mmCIF file of C-alpha atoms and ligand atoms in Angstrom:
data_model
loop_
_atom_site.group_PDB
_atom_site.id
_atom_site.type_symbol
_atom_site.label_atom_id
_atom_site.label_comp_id
_atom_site.label_asym_id
_atom_site.label_seq_id
_atom_site.Cartn_x
_atom_site.Cartn_y
_atom_site.Cartn_z
ATOM 1 C CA MET A 1 9.010 -0.935 15.993
ATOM 2 C CA THR A 2 10.333 -2.989 13.104
ATOM 3 C CA ARG A 3 11.183 -0.710 10.166
ATOM 4 C CA ILE A 4 11.196 -2.083 6.645
ATOM 5 C CA ILE A 5 12.228 -0.215 3.493
ATOM 6 C CA GLY A 6 10.054 -1.261 0.529
ATOM 7 C CA ILE A 7 11.231 -0.754 -3.066
ATOM 8 C CA SER A 8 9.162 -1.407 -6.190
ATOM 9 C CA GLY A 9 11.098 -2.377 -9.267
ATOM 10 C CA SER A 10 8.820 -0.596 -11.751
ATOM 11 C CA LEU A 11 8.738 3.029 -12.842
ATOM 12 C CA ARG A 12 5.350 2.637 -14.520
ATOM 13 C CA ARG A 13 2.617 4.959 -13.207
ATOM 14 C CA GLY A 14 0.050 2.145 -13.084
ATOM 15 C CA SER A 15 2.547 -0.442 -11.842
ATOM 16 C CA TYR A 16 1.076 -3.592 -10.291
ATOM 17 C CA ASN A 17 4.261 -3.986 -8.246
ATOM 18 C CA ALA A 18 3.937 -0.467 -6.864
ATOM 19 C CA SER A 19 0.308 -1.327 -6.074
ATOM 20 C CA LEU A 20 1.414 -4.481 -4.312
ATOM 21 C CA LEU A 21 3.907 -2.462 -2.292
ATOM 22 C CA ARG A 22 1.160 0.003 -1.302
ATOM 23 C CA ALA A 23 -1.028 -2.903 -0.227
ATOM 24 C CA ALA A 24 1.908 -4.247 1.821
ATOM 25 C CA VAL A 25 2.271 -0.871 3.552
ATOM 26 C CA GLU A 26 -1.376 -1.223 4.648
ATOM 27 C CA SER A 27 -1.030 -4.865 5.707
ATOM 28 C CA VAL A 28 1.990 -4.950 8.015
ATOM 29 C CA PRO A 29 1.584 -6.414 11.487
ATOM 30 C CA THR A 30 1.363 -4.083 14.463
ATOM 31 C CA ASP A 31 4.619 -2.632 15.727
ATOM 32 C CA SER A 32 6.075 -2.690 12.265
ATOM 33 C CA LYS A 33 5.994 -0.330 9.312
ATOM 34 C CA ILE A 34 7.039 -0.217 5.700
ATOM 35 C CA GLU A 35 8.502 3.042 4.355
ATOM 36 C CA THR A 36 8.746 3.178 0.604
ATOM 37 C CA ALA A 37 11.724 4.368 -1.406
ATOM 38 C CA SER A 38 11.951 4.928 -5.167
ATOM 39 C CA ILE A 39 14.541 3.918 -7.720
ATOM 40 C CA ARG A 40 13.475 6.848 -9.909
ATOM 41 C CA GLY A 41 16.441 9.157 -10.403
ATOM 42 C CA VAL A 42 19.054 6.413 -10.252
ATOM 43 C CA PRO A 43 21.133 6.786 -13.436
ATOM 44 C CA LEU A 44 22.421 3.888 -15.529
ATOM 45 C CA TYR A 45 25.526 2.478 -13.912
ATOM 46 C CA ASP A 46 28.650 3.822 -15.595
ATOM 47 C CA GLY A 47 32.073 3.130 -14.082
ATOM 48 C CA ASP A 48 33.430 6.313 -15.635
ATOM 49 C CA VAL A 49 30.795 8.406 -13.887
ATOM 50 C CA GLU A 50 31.603 6.643 -10.615
ATOM 51 C CA ALA A 51 35.337 7.270 -11.065
ATOM 52 C CA ALA A 52 34.838 10.947 -11.954
ATOM 53 C CA ASP A 53 31.911 11.974 -9.742
ATOM 54 C CA GLY A 54 31.500 9.232 -7.124
ATOM 55 C CA ILE A 55 28.176 7.807 -6.056
ATOM 56 C CA PRO A 56 25.071 9.721 -7.266
ATOM 57 C CA ALA A 57 23.024 11.407 -4.555
ATOM 58 C CA ALA A 58 19.925 9.275 -5.316
ATOM 59 C CA VAL A 59 21.994 6.127 -4.767
ATOM 60 C CA THR A 60 23.566 7.342 -1.545
ATOM 61 C CA GLN A 61 20.128 8.174 -0.246
ATOM 62 C CA LEU A 62 18.807 4.688 -1.065
ATOM 63 C CA LYS A 63 21.863 3.025 0.489
ATOM 64 C CA ASP A 64 21.471 4.992 3.707
ATOM 65 C CA LEU A 65 17.754 4.223 3.902
ATOM 66 C CA VAL A 66 18.419 0.500 3.549
ATOM 67 C CA ALA A 67 21.332 0.582 5.976
ATOM 68 C CA ALA A 68 19.235 2.321 8.650
ATOM 69 C CA ALA A 69 16.227 -0.012 8.249
ATOM 70 C CA ASP A 70 15.735 -3.365 9.957
ATOM 71 C CA ALA A 71 14.917 -5.016 6.636
ATOM 72 C CA LEU A 72 14.419 -4.565 2.906
ATOM 73 C CA LEU A 73 11.339 -5.643 0.928
ATOM 74 C CA LEU A 74 11.846 -5.836 -2.841
ATOM 75 C CA VAL A 75 8.725 -5.920 -4.998
ATOM 76 C CA THR A 76 9.901 -7.142 -8.360
ATOM 77 C CA PRO A 77 8.316 -7.321 -11.782
ATOM 78 C CA GLU A 78 9.392 -10.052 -14.184
ATOM 79 C CA TYR A 79 10.839 -9.266 -17.597
ATOM 80 C CA ASN A 80 11.748 -12.062 -20.000
ATOM 81 C CA HIS A 81 11.771 -14.607 -17.171
ATOM 82 C CA SER A 82 14.224 -12.566 -15.094
ATOM 83 C CA MET A 83 14.468 -9.421 -12.997
ATOM 84 C CA PRO A 84 13.884 -5.986 -14.591
ATOM 85 C CA GLY A 85 17.014 -4.118 -15.578
ATOM 86 C CA VAL A 86 15.965 -0.907 -13.840
ATOM 87 C CA LEU A 87 15.858 -2.596 -10.432
ATOM 88 C CA LYS A 88 19.021 -4.605 -10.996
ATOM 89 C CA ASN A 89 20.735 -1.379 -12.093
ATOM 90 C CA ALA A 90 19.664 0.362 -8.882
ATOM 91 C CA ILE A 91 20.876 -2.528 -6.732
ATOM 92 C CA ASP A 92 24.160 -2.602 -8.668
ATOM 93 C CA TRP A 93 24.750 1.088 -7.978
ATOM 94 C CA MET A 94 23.910 0.448 -4.318
ATOM 95 C CA THR A 95 26.771 -2.052 -4.135
ATOM 96 C CA ARG A 96 29.307 0.690 -4.938
ATOM 97 C CA PRO A 97 31.871 1.118 -3.566
ATOM 98 C CA GLY A 98 32.264 -2.596 -2.847
ATOM 99 C CA ALA A 99 33.715 -1.814 0.585
ATOM 100 C CA ASP A 100 30.283 -0.463 1.612
ATOM 101 C CA VAL A 101 28.276 -3.575 0.700
ATOM 102 C CA ALA A 102 28.487 -5.085 4.190
ATOM 103 C CA ARG A 103 27.150 -1.890 5.813
ATOM 104 C CA VAL A 104 24.159 -1.696 3.463
ATOM 105 C CA PHE A 105 23.299 -5.348 2.765
ATOM 106 C CA GLY A 106 25.327 -7.512 5.135
ATOM 107 C CA ASN A 107 23.032 -9.794 7.144
ATOM 108 C CA LYS A 108 20.068 -7.580 6.153
ATOM 109 C CA PRO A 109 16.783 -9.461 6.201
ATOM 110 C CA VAL A 110 15.336 -9.285 2.690
ATOM 111 C CA GLY A 111 11.841 -10.196 1.546
ATOM 112 C CA LEU A 112 10.990 -10.670 -2.115
ATOM 113 C CA ILE A 113 7.517 -10.549 -3.611
ATOM 114 C CA GLY A 114 6.155 -9.619 -7.044
ATOM 115 C CA ALA A 115 3.143 -9.263 -9.293
ATOM 116 C CA THR A 116 2.484 -9.917 -12.973
ATOM 117 C CA PRO A 117 -0.536 -9.988 -15.241
ATOM 118 C CA GLY A 118 0.826 -13.386 -16.343
ATOM 119 C CA GLY A 119 0.186 -16.751 -14.766
ATOM 120 C CA LEU A 120 3.446 -17.544 -13.010
ATOM 121 C CA GLY A 121 3.501 -14.766 -10.444
ATOM 122 C CA THR A 122 7.103 -13.544 -11.069
ATOM 123 C CA ALA A 123 8.501 -16.919 -10.021
ATOM 124 C CA PHE A 124 11.303 -16.748 -12.602
ATOM 125 C CA SER A 125 12.211 -13.226 -11.598
ATOM 126 C CA GLN A 126 12.253 -14.035 -7.908
ATOM 127 C CA THR A 127 14.461 -17.038 -8.620
ATOM 128 C CA ALA A 128 16.809 -14.876 -10.690
ATOM 129 C CA TRP A 129 17.263 -12.547 -7.672
ATOM 130 C CA LEU A 130 18.515 -15.384 -5.433
ATOM 131 C CA PRO A 131 22.186 -15.381 -6.512
ATOM 132 C CA VAL A 132 22.270 -11.577 -6.341
ATOM 133 C CA LEU A 133 20.891 -11.446 -2.798
ATOM 134 C CA HIS A 134 23.171 -14.315 -1.827
ATOM 135 C CA THR A 135 26.324 -12.619 -3.045
ATOM 136 C CA LEU A 136 25.406 -9.421 -1.195
ATOM 137 C CA GLY A 137 25.384 -11.370 2.075
ATOM 138 C CA THR A 138 21.743 -10.668 2.852
ATOM 139 C CA ARG A 139 19.585 -12.837 5.082
ATOM 140 C CA MET A 140 16.877 -13.970 2.641
ATOM 141 C CA TYR A 141 13.425 -14.684 4.018
ATOM 142 C CA THR A 142 12.365 -18.011 2.574
ATOM 143 C CA GLY A 143 9.724 -19.051 5.092
ATOM 144 C CA ARG A 144 6.904 -18.078 2.782
ATOM 145 C CA SER A 145 6.638 -16.827 -0.775
ATOM 146 C CA LEU A 146 4.236 -14.508 -2.550
ATOM 147 C CA TYR A 147 3.745 -14.847 -6.277
ATOM 148 C CA VAL A 148 0.901 -12.633 -7.508
ATOM 149 C CA SER A 149 -0.506 -13.766 -10.876
ATOM 150 C CA ASN A 150 -3.348 -12.323 -12.991
ATOM 151 C CA ALA A 151 -2.641 -8.866 -11.594
ATOM 152 C CA ALA A 152 -5.192 -7.158 -13.823
ATOM 153 C CA LYS A 153 -7.879 -8.953 -11.797
ATOM 154 C CA VAL A 154 -6.165 -8.736 -8.403
ATOM 155 C CA PHE A 155 -5.950 -4.915 -8.495
ATOM 156 C CA ASP A 156 -8.704 -2.517 -9.527
ATOM 157 C CA GLY A 157 -8.341 0.493 -11.849
ATOM 158 C CA GLU A 158 -6.976 2.616 -8.999
ATOM 159 C CA GLY A 159 -4.373 0.000 -8.071
ATOM 160 C CA LYS A 160 -6.201 -1.170 -4.970
ATOM 161 C CA LEU A 161 -5.809 -4.803 -4.008
ATOM 162 C CA VAL A 162 -9.296 -6.259 -4.340
ATOM 163 C CA ASP A 163 -8.634 -10.015 -4.261
ATOM 164 C CA ALA A 164 -9.362 -11.331 -0.763
ATOM 165 C CA ALA A 165 -7.258 -14.479 -1.153
ATOM 166 C CA VAL A 166 -4.193 -12.483 -2.278
ATOM 167 C CA GLN A 167 -4.793 -10.053 0.583
ATOM 168 C CA GLN A 168 -4.714 -12.952 3.033
ATOM 169 C CA ARG A 169 -1.539 -14.351 1.439
ATOM 170 C CA LEU A 170 0.109 -10.933 1.593
ATOM 171 C CA LYS A 171 -0.811 -10.578 5.271
ATOM 172 C CA GLY A 172 0.563 -14.045 6.036
ATOM 173 C CA TYR A 173 3.752 -13.294 4.142
ATOM 174 C CA LEU A 174 4.329 -10.081 6.090
ATOM 175 C CA GLU A 175 3.617 -11.740 9.433
ATOM 176 C CA GLY A 176 6.188 -14.406 8.631
ATOM 177 C CA PHE A 177 8.671 -11.834 7.356
ATOM 178 C CA VAL A 178 8.370 -9.623 10.431
ATOM 179 C CA SER A 179 8.872 -12.522 12.836
ATOM 180 C CA PHE A 180 11.881 -13.571 10.753
ATOM 181 C CA ILE A 181 13.303 -10.021 11.021
ATOM 182 C CA ARG A 182 12.771 -10.040 14.794
ATOM 183 C CA GLY A 183 14.527 -13.394 14.862
HETATM 184 C C1 LIG B 1 7.080 -8.344 -19.505
HETATM 185 N N1 LIG B 1 6.123 -9.049 -18.776
HETATM 186 C C2 LIG B 1 6.366 -10.330 -18.325
HETATM 187 N N2 LIG B 1 5.544 -10.931 -17.429
HETATM 188 C C3 LIG B 1 5.822 -12.197 -16.962
HETATM 189 O O1 LIG B 1 5.088 -12.716 -16.135
HETATM 190 N N3 LIG B 1 6.927 -12.869 -17.396
HETATM 191 C C4 LIG B 1 7.802 -12.326 -18.297
HETATM 192 O O2 LIG B 1 8.767 -12.956 -18.639
HETATM 193 C C5 LIG B 1 7.498 -11.008 -18.788
HETATM 194 N N4 LIG B 1 8.367 -10.407 -19.674
HETATM 195 C C6 LIG B 1 8.223 -9.062 -19.978
HETATM 196 C C7 LIG B 1 9.214 -8.396 -20.678
HETATM 197 C C8 LIG B 1 9.103 -7.030 -20.885
HETATM 198 C C9 LIG B 1 10.221 -6.320 -21.585
HETATM 199 C C10 LIG B 1 7.974 -6.320 -20.400
HETATM 200 C C11 LIG B 1 7.851 -4.836 -20.625
HETATM 201 C C12 LIG B 1 7.002 -6.988 -19.747
HETATM 202 C C13 LIG B 1 4.864 -8.380 -18.387
HETATM 203 C C14 LIG B 1 5.053 -7.683 -17.074
HETATM 204 O O3 LIG B 1 4.821 -8.594 -16.033
HETATM 205 C C15 LIG B 1 4.035 -6.533 -17.003
HETATM 206 O O4 LIG B 1 4.406 -5.541 -17.977
HETATM 207 C C16 LIG B 1 3.920 -5.943 -15.625
HETATM 208 O O5 LIG B 1 2.818 -5.072 -15.606
HETATM 209 C C17 LIG B 1 5.193 -5.211 -15.202
HETATM 210 O O6 LIG B 1 5.121 -4.846 -13.850
HETATM 211 P P1 LIG B 1 4.495 -3.419 -13.367
HETATM 212 O O7 LIG B 1 5.088 -2.335 -14.210
HETATM 213 O O8 LIG B 1 3.001 -3.579 -13.569
HETATM 214 O O9 LIG B 1 4.861 -3.347 -11.929
#
């Protein structure tokens, strides 16, 4: 069984990226599964808090989930042609202390997908993540990409993926990602 931790980078109740992650959970190949984890509860990074109190429990929990999984799937929104601060903040906390980065992220297969109501499918955001994932020593999956545009039409009012072409692309992405993880 290939175990993937999936994290959506939006806190919004009606988030398209959370909807995309839910669709991914339903679309994984056999003998693999995506468990979702939330960045809700991760405080803003503050070096004084870290020095005084150490790593917050919500962060330690996320780190341990990622460390124990075979792979990480990030589902990222795009804000101002870059990644959203809330997700970057969570990842930044997860790289503390620095000595623990290799355990959590080192050589970890990472997939990156995203959805936007706009037309460019989070391409800028996904590109902005590349130096971050590179410096963490992850093993980025680049075999396929998934940029979901026009999200208001791709998902229905309940957040269900209703676009057959996007469903097929998601399935193809996950098949490629899982074979990459299995190496
Ligand atoms: C956006 N949005 C956006 N979309 C995009 O495709 N490119 C962009 O640069 C931006 N910039 C941007 C900045 C800020 C501050 C906000 C709040 C939004 C729109 C964004 O894709 C949209 O709000 C999505 O719905 C966010 O993802 P979730 O919450 O639906 O997962």
